[in-house]
């Protein structure tokens, strides 16, 4: 049943199976199957990371975002939009997230040894993972184990995660910042951030959500984008746009003062050895 659903979804939505809305029963069956399969996937090492380049003003690759992929033995690549929410519901995000951190840091080291010097790699950390009482200690240990400097790691948190427990967030962010780790707010603009609380957080970067970038030719979206860029400037933060697909978007963003980009216009997420470095 679940496989049929997956097959239909794949056919109709190309490879975007995440947009398929199955019936309730189908959905429950499928979640249970996926949950079991995720446990196996961890043991059998079916997860891998792809990396999407981030470019600067000169459109040179200076960093990359690590994005998890699941190479399922029969279903092919499963989108994180499909399994990360379920992993979050089932606590499986804890071992998965720990693996992502370790693997991304291992890759930084591997690139270093190959003479490929990326400024940093950005890693997505989900709320559940961040809320663990020993999260900061875990990160510290990974840096030690992989022998990389803290400044090579950027942690991406969503606005929702940040505001869900603001005191815990501030405490952890300060500890991470003291170590030298930078923090970026992912999908920025769709949440509830106000200038007043952003001021109290030790952040490095705002990442403009791709939904605004996509509709940048729409006046409302354009105004939001400009506002985010102005907010970032007034707070002394770096700003990056994600989901950049066209030269028009690049030009608009550049004109407004956003000089860092990530999106299909520059590169899709690719396996580590396929990144085209332009350093
Ligand atoms: P995100 O962190 O906001 O990542 C950006 C997503 O946008 C990625 O989808 C990326 O492939 C896609 N993207 C980048 N540029 C473009 C573009 O120009 N056009 C379009 N249409 N899409 C673009 P992906 O890899 O499917 O990941 C989806 C989400 O899954 C991520 O959103 C993140 O929230 C989550 N995720 C991915 N990897 C991890 C992980 O290792 N840990 C956690 N906790 N979450 C992850
Ligand atoms: Mg992200
Ligand atoms: Mg994002
Ligand atoms: Mg997103």
Tab-separated table of C-alpha atoms and ligand atoms in Angstrom:
chain	number	residue	atom	x	y	z
A	1	UNK	CA	0.000	0.000	0.000
A	2	UNK	CA	2.626	2.480	1.087
A	3	UNK	CA	4.820	1.538	-1.828
A	4	UNK	CA	1.962	2.096	-4.277
A	5	UNK	CA	1.369	5.506	-2.741
A	6	UNK	CA	5.032	6.337	-3.033
A	7	UNK	CA	5.072	5.178	-6.638
A	8	UNK	CA	2.028	7.261	-7.566
A	9	UNK	CA	3.484	10.261	-5.810
A	10	UNK	CA	6.762	9.870	-7.605
A	11	UNK	CA	5.022	9.655	-10.962
A	12	UNK	CA	2.849	12.676	-10.454
A	13	UNK	CA	5.278	14.882	-8.603
A	14	UNK	CA	8.531	13.964	-10.299
A	15	UNK	CA	10.906	13.430	-7.393
A	16	UNK	CA	9.032	15.581	-4.907
A	17	UNK	CA	7.271	12.833	-2.985
A	18	UNK	CA	6.910	15.156	-0.031
A	19	UNK	CA	3.922	16.941	-1.502
A	20	UNK	CA	1.801	13.812	-1.701
A	21	UNK	CA	-1.083	13.789	0.761
A	22	UNK	CA	-2.153	10.218	1.472
A	23	UNK	CA	-5.367	9.237	3.263
A	24	UNK	CA	-5.239	9.036	7.075
A	25	UNK	CA	-4.840	5.243	7.202
A	26	UNK	CA	-2.337	5.205	4.406
A	27	UNK	CA	-0.514	7.951	6.196
A	28	UNK	CA	-0.401	6.099	9.527
A	29	UNK	CA	0.788	2.860	7.875
A	30	UNK	CA	3.373	4.716	5.977
A	31	UNK	CA	4.682	6.559	9.030
A	32	UNK	CA	5.060	3.291	10.901
A	33	UNK	CA	6.903	1.716	7.995
A	34	UNK	CA	9.125	4.745	7.609
A	35	UNK	CA	9.908	4.803	11.316
A	36	UNK	CA	11.024	1.165	11.284
A	37	UNK	CA	12.994	1.767	8.138
A	38	UNK	CA	14.737	4.815	9.609
A	39	UNK	CA	16.051	2.704	12.491
A	40	UNK	CA	17.448	0.227	9.988
A	41	UNK	CA	18.813	3.088	7.902
A	42	UNK	CA	20.890	4.354	10.824
A	43	UNK	CA	22.378	0.918	11.437
A	44	UNK	CA	22.930	0.156	7.767
A	45	UNK	CA	24.407	3.574	7.022
A	46	UNK	CA	21.821	4.533	4.397
A	47	UNK	CA	21.987	8.228	5.272
A	48	UNK	CA	24.413	10.512	3.515
A	49	UNK	CA	25.045	14.210	3.236
A	50	UNK	CA	24.881	16.324	0.151
A	51	UNK	CA	26.324	19.823	0.140
A	52	UNK	CA	24.913	22.933	-1.448
A	53	UNK	CA	27.453	25.683	-2.172
A	54	UNK	CA	26.993	29.169	-0.724
A	55	UNK	CA	28.564	31.975	-2.706
A	56	UNK	CA	29.766	35.468	-1.881
A	57	UNK	CA	29.517	38.804	-3.675
A	58	UNK	CA	32.000	37.633	-6.325
A	59	UNK	CA	29.869	34.496	-6.722
A	60	UNK	CA	32.696	32.367	-5.376
A	61	UNK	CA	31.949	29.312	-3.275
A	62	UNK	CA	32.974	30.100	0.282
A	63	UNK	CA	30.873	27.637	2.244
A	64	UNK	CA	28.255	24.924	1.931
A	65	UNK	CA	25.123	23.719	3.664
A	66	UNK	CA	25.006	20.040	4.613
A	67	UNK	CA	21.675	18.483	3.644
A	68	UNK	CA	20.786	14.950	4.633
A	69	UNK	CA	19.758	12.362	2.063
A	70	UNK	CA	18.410	8.869	2.554
A	71	UNK	CA	19.457	6.311	0.019
A	72	UNK	CA	16.641	3.840	0.578
A	73	UNK	CA	17.373	0.311	-0.708
A	74	UNK	CA	14.152	0.103	-2.765
A	75	UNK	CA	12.588	3.579	-2.813
A	76	UNK	CA	15.664	5.445	-3.972
A	77	UNK	CA	16.393	8.855	-2.517
A	78	UNK	CA	13.852	9.880	0.108
A	79	UNK	CA	13.514	13.623	0.696
A	80	UNK	CA	14.327	15.005	4.155
A	81	UNK	CA	11.056	16.935	3.961
A	82	UNK	CA	9.493	13.488	4.178
A	83	UNK	CA	11.451	11.857	6.981
A	84	UNK	CA	12.873	14.676	9.134
A	85	UNK	CA	9.455	15.657	10.553
A	86	UNK	CA	8.800	12.014	11.439
A	87	UNK	CA	12.287	11.666	12.901
A	88	UNK	CA	11.489	14.691	15.056
A	89	UNK	CA	8.245	13.104	16.297
A	90	UNK	CA	9.935	9.845	17.228
A	91	UNK	CA	13.166	11.083	18.837
A	92	UNK	CA	15.088	9.429	16.015
A	93	UNK	CA	16.266	12.926	15.153
A	94	UNK	CA	18.678	12.652	18.102
A	95	UNK	CA	20.898	9.889	16.702
A	96	UNK	CA	20.340	11.167	13.143
A	97	UNK	CA	21.263	14.726	14.117
A	98	UNK	CA	24.330	13.526	16.005
A	99	UNK	CA	25.417	11.599	12.928
A	100	UNK	CA	24.909	14.679	10.689
A	101	UNK	CA	27.133	16.828	12.931
A	102	UNK	CA	29.856	14.202	13.065
A	103	UNK	CA	29.745	13.538	9.315
A	104	UNK	CA	29.768	17.235	8.340
A	105	UNK	CA	32.793	17.873	10.576
A	106	UNK	CA	34.543	14.797	9.208
A	107	UNK	CA	33.959	16.182	5.702
A	108	UNK	CA	35.393	19.599	6.611
A	109	UNK	CA	38.550	17.817	7.746
A	110	UNK	CA	38.639	15.677	4.597
A	111	UNK	CA	38.329	18.791	2.395
A	112	UNK	CA	41.048	20.528	4.411
A	113	UNK	CA	43.377	17.594	3.826
A	114	UNK	CA	42.635	17.787	0.096
A	115	UNK	CA	43.583	21.461	0.142
A	116	UNK	CA	39.994	22.598	-0.287
A	117	UNK	CA	39.576	25.383	2.246
A	118	UNK	CA	35.958	26.203	2.777
A	119	UNK	CA	35.354	28.911	5.332
A	120	UNK	CA	32.630	26.840	6.984
A	121	UNK	CA	29.906	24.252	6.633
A	122	UNK	CA	26.368	25.007	7.815
A	123	UNK	CA	24.493	22.217	9.571
A	124	UNK	CA	20.755	22.129	10.257
A	125	UNK	CA	19.918	21.407	13.856
A	126	UNK	CA	16.331	20.621	14.711
A	127	UNK	CA	14.577	21.917	17.766
A	128	UNK	CA	14.474	18.580	19.613
A	129	UNK	CA	18.165	18.162	19.077
A	130	UNK	CA	19.013	21.690	20.223
A	131	UNK	CA	16.872	21.346	23.373
A	132	UNK	CA	18.920	18.413	24.687
A	133	UNK	CA	20.568	19.515	27.917
A	134	UNK	CA	23.971	18.330	26.730
A	135	UNK	CA	23.739	19.698	23.172
A	136	UNK	CA	26.633	22.148	23.595
A	137	UNK	CA	28.806	19.430	25.122
A	138	UNK	CA	27.990	17.113	22.204
A	139	UNK	CA	29.100	19.718	19.703
A	140	UNK	CA	32.299	20.335	21.655
A	141	UNK	CA	33.053	16.620	21.609
A	142	UNK	CA	32.475	16.325	17.854
A	143	UNK	CA	34.894	19.203	17.223
A	144	UNK	CA	37.484	17.473	19.383
A	145	UNK	CA	36.927	14.076	17.745
A	146	UNK	CA	37.178	15.439	14.219
A	147	UNK	CA	39.892	17.976	15.053
A	148	UNK	CA	38.293	21.013	13.470
A	149	UNK	CA	38.051	24.562	14.753
A	150	UNK	CA	34.716	25.841	16.009
A	151	UNK	CA	34.723	28.708	13.506
A	152	UNK	CA	34.381	26.160	10.667
A	153	UNK	CA	30.896	25.234	11.844
A	154	UNK	CA	27.696	27.236	11.446
A	155	UNK	CA	24.558	25.957	13.103
A	156	UNK	CA	21.232	26.682	11.402
A	157	UNK	CA	18.237	26.982	13.691
A	158	UNK	CA	14.730	27.964	12.681
A	159	UNK	CA	12.919	30.902	14.232
A	160	UNK	CA	10.436	28.497	15.799
A	161	UNK	CA	13.214	26.693	17.619
A	162	UNK	CA	14.766	29.943	18.801
A	163	UNK	CA	11.626	31.400	20.359
A	164	UNK	CA	10.151	28.182	21.744
A	165	UNK	CA	12.323	28.506	24.871
A	166	UNK	CA	14.101	31.805	24.642
A	167	UNK	CA	16.047	31.473	27.909
A	168	UNK	CA	17.415	28.069	27.019
A	169	UNK	CA	18.191	29.400	23.535
A	170	UNK	CA	20.163	32.373	24.850
A	171	UNK	CA	22.113	30.210	27.284
A	172	UNK	CA	23.081	27.692	24.612
A	173	UNK	CA	23.786	30.314	21.967
A	174	UNK	CA	26.097	32.153	24.336
A	175	UNK	CA	27.963	28.949	25.145
A	176	UNK	CA	28.282	28.127	21.437
A	177	UNK	CA	29.406	31.648	20.622
A	178	UNK	CA	31.991	31.528	23.410
A	179	UNK	CA	33.405	28.413	21.733
A	180	UNK	CA	33.544	30.231	18.373
A	181	UNK	CA	30.571	28.633	16.646
A	182	UNK	CA	28.354	30.861	14.547
A	183	UNK	CA	24.572	30.662	14.365
A	184	UNK	CA	22.302	31.358	11.428
A	185	UNK	CA	18.523	31.643	11.545
A	186	UNK	CA	17.115	29.488	8.766
A	187	UNK	CA	13.871	30.185	6.874
A	188	UNK	CA	13.915	33.700	8.293
A	189	UNK	CA	10.825	35.856	7.793
A	190	UNK	CA	8.091	33.266	8.110
A	191	UNK	CA	8.174	33.278	11.910
A	192	UNK	CA	7.564	35.825	14.585
A	193	UNK	CA	10.904	37.484	15.067
A	194	UNK	CA	10.933	41.007	16.325
A	195	UNK	CA	13.891	43.306	16.282
A	196	UNK	CA	13.813	43.551	20.078
A	197	UNK	CA	14.497	39.903	20.808
A	198	UNK	CA	16.868	39.414	17.874
A	199	UNK	CA	19.013	42.089	19.513
A	200	UNK	CA	19.439	39.954	22.605
A	201	UNK	CA	20.700	36.896	20.697
A	202	UNK	CA	24.320	36.235	19.735
A	203	UNK	CA	23.614	35.546	16.061
A	204	UNK	CA	25.837	35.752	13.004
A	205	UNK	CA	23.451	35.422	10.105
A	206	UNK	CA	19.872	35.654	8.904
A	207	UNK	CA	18.903	33.353	6.067
A	208	UNK	CA	16.049	34.761	4.013
A	209	UNK	CA	13.412	32.082	3.460
A	210	UNK	CA	13.153	30.838	-0.084
A	211	UNK	CA	9.430	31.526	-0.303
A	212	UNK	CA	10.185	35.282	-0.405
A	213	UNK	CA	13.022	34.868	-2.866
A	214	UNK	CA	10.733	32.895	-5.193
A	215	UNK	CA	8.152	35.677	-5.247
A	216	UNK	CA	10.586	38.545	-5.306
A	217	UNK	CA	8.781	40.039	-8.306
A	218	UNK	CA	5.748	40.403	-6.064
A	219	UNK	CA	5.680	43.737	-4.221
A	220	UNK	CA	4.832	42.255	-0.821
A	221	UNK	CA	7.581	39.650	-0.960
A	222	UNK	CA	10.048	42.260	-2.180
A	223	UNK	CA	9.221	44.516	0.758
A	224	UNK	CA	9.744	41.658	3.222
A	225	UNK	CA	13.091	40.843	1.630
A	226	UNK	CA	14.199	44.473	1.862
A	227	UNK	CA	13.067	44.641	5.474
A	228	UNK	CA	15.004	41.507	6.419
A	229	UNK	CA	18.142	42.888	4.755
A	230	UNK	CA	17.732	46.172	6.631
A	231	UNK	CA	17.159	44.331	9.915
A	232	UNK	CA	20.298	42.264	9.367
A	233	UNK	CA	22.299	45.398	8.596
A	234	UNK	CA	21.073	47.261	11.643
A	235	UNK	CA	21.954	44.295	13.840
A	236	UNK	CA	25.352	43.880	12.219
A	237	UNK	CA	24.487	40.431	10.903
A	238	UNK	CA	25.421	38.710	7.711
A	239	UNK	CA	22.484	37.953	5.428
A	240	UNK	CA	22.119	35.156	2.877
A	241	UNK	CA	19.285	34.371	0.483
A	242	UNK	CA	18.299	30.769	-0.113
A	243	UNK	CA	16.400	29.268	-3.031
A	244	UNK	CA	17.981	31.656	-5.526
A	245	UNK	CA	17.115	30.335	-8.978
A	246	UNK	CA	17.435	33.225	-11.415
A	247	UNK	CA	19.779	36.056	-12.340
A	248	UNK	CA	16.912	38.492	-11.786
A	249	UNK	CA	16.725	37.364	-8.169
A	250	UNK	CA	20.497	37.718	-7.778
A	251	UNK	CA	20.369	41.227	-9.220
A	252	UNK	CA	17.482	42.344	-7.050
A	253	UNK	CA	19.093	40.965	-3.893
A	254	UNK	CA	22.470	42.493	-4.755
A	255	UNK	CA	20.881	45.892	-5.359
A	256	UNK	CA	19.241	45.689	-1.930
A	257	UNK	CA	22.490	44.726	-0.207
A	258	UNK	CA	22.210	40.951	0.197
A	259	UNK	CA	25.534	39.650	-1.067
A	260	UNK	CA	25.469	35.977	-0.144
A	261	UNK	CA	23.491	33.411	-2.083
A	262	UNK	CA	22.491	29.776	-2.097
A	263	UNK	CA	20.272	28.185	-4.705
A	264	UNK	CA	19.891	26.239	-7.920
A	265	UNK	CA	21.094	29.251	-9.936
A	266	UNK	CA	24.560	28.533	-8.542
A	267	UNK	CA	24.315	24.837	-7.733
A	268	UNK	CA	21.992	22.136	-6.509
A	269	UNK	CA	23.009	20.170	-3.425
A	270	UNK	CA	25.625	17.632	-4.595
A	271	UNK	CA	27.758	14.832	-3.133
A	272	UNK	CA	30.920	16.096	-1.401
A	273	UNK	CA	33.246	15.127	-4.242
A	274	UNK	CA	31.144	16.931	-6.867
A	275	UNK	CA	31.304	20.421	-5.415
A	276	UNK	CA	32.905	22.742	-7.912
A	277	UNK	CA	35.081	24.996	-5.827
A	278	UNK	CA	35.888	28.340	-7.311
A	279	UNK	CA	38.266	29.490	-4.600
B	1	LIG	P1	16.475	24.048	4.591
B	1	LIG	O1	17.482	23.880	5.666
B	1	LIG	O2	15.770	25.342	4.522
B	1	LIG	O3	17.267	23.715	3.256
B	1	LIG	C1	17.005	24.310	2.020
B	1	LIG	C2	16.205	23.402	1.131
B	1	LIG	O4	15.927	24.085	-0.089
B	1	LIG	C3	16.926	22.120	0.709
B	1	LIG	O5	15.939	21.119	0.544
B	1	LIG	C4	17.512	22.513	-0.638
B	1	LIG	O6	17.788	21.405	-1.470
B	1	LIG	C5	16.403	23.358	-1.193
B	1	LIG	N1	16.867	24.325	-2.188
B	1	LIG	C6	18.057	24.957	-2.233
B	1	LIG	N2	18.133	25.805	-3.266
B	1	LIG	C7	16.955	25.718	-3.907
B	1	LIG	C8	16.421	26.373	-5.086
B	1	LIG	O7	17.059	27.198	-5.734
B	1	LIG	N3	15.151	26.030	-5.430
B	1	LIG	C9	14.416	25.128	-4.730
B	1	LIG	N4	13.176	24.846	-5.152
B	1	LIG	N5	14.888	24.500	-3.623
B	1	LIG	C10	16.138	24.804	-3.223
B	1	LIG	P2	16.125	19.659	1.118
B	1	LIG	O8	17.545	19.229	0.968
B	1	LIG	O9	15.054	18.823	0.537
B	1	LIG	O10	15.869	19.853	2.670
B	1	LIG	C11	14.619	20.250	3.136
B	1	LIG	C12	14.657	20.582	4.604
B	1	LIG	O11	14.933	19.416	5.384
B	1	LIG	C13	15.745	21.576	4.991
B	1	LIG	O12	15.351	22.889	4.699
B	1	LIG	C14	15.863	21.308	6.479
B	1	LIG	O13	14.840	21.951	7.170
B	1	LIG	C15	15.625	19.812	6.532
B	1	LIG	N6	16.933	19.134	6.605
B	1	LIG	C16	17.757	18.778	5.602
B	1	LIG	N7	18.869	18.186	6.094
B	1	LIG	C17	18.749	18.199	7.448
B	1	LIG	C18	19.578	17.740	8.527
B	1	LIG	O14	20.686	17.233	8.344
B	1	LIG	N8	19.087	17.928	9.790
B	1	LIG	C19	17.876	18.514	10.036
B	1	LIG	N9	17.468	18.653	11.298
B	1	LIG	N10	17.089	18.950	9.052
B	1	LIG	C20	17.511	18.807	7.764
B	2	LIG	MG1	18.986	25.026	6.339
B	3	LIG	MG1	15.963	27.212	4.789
B	4	LIG	MG1	13.201	25.255	4.591
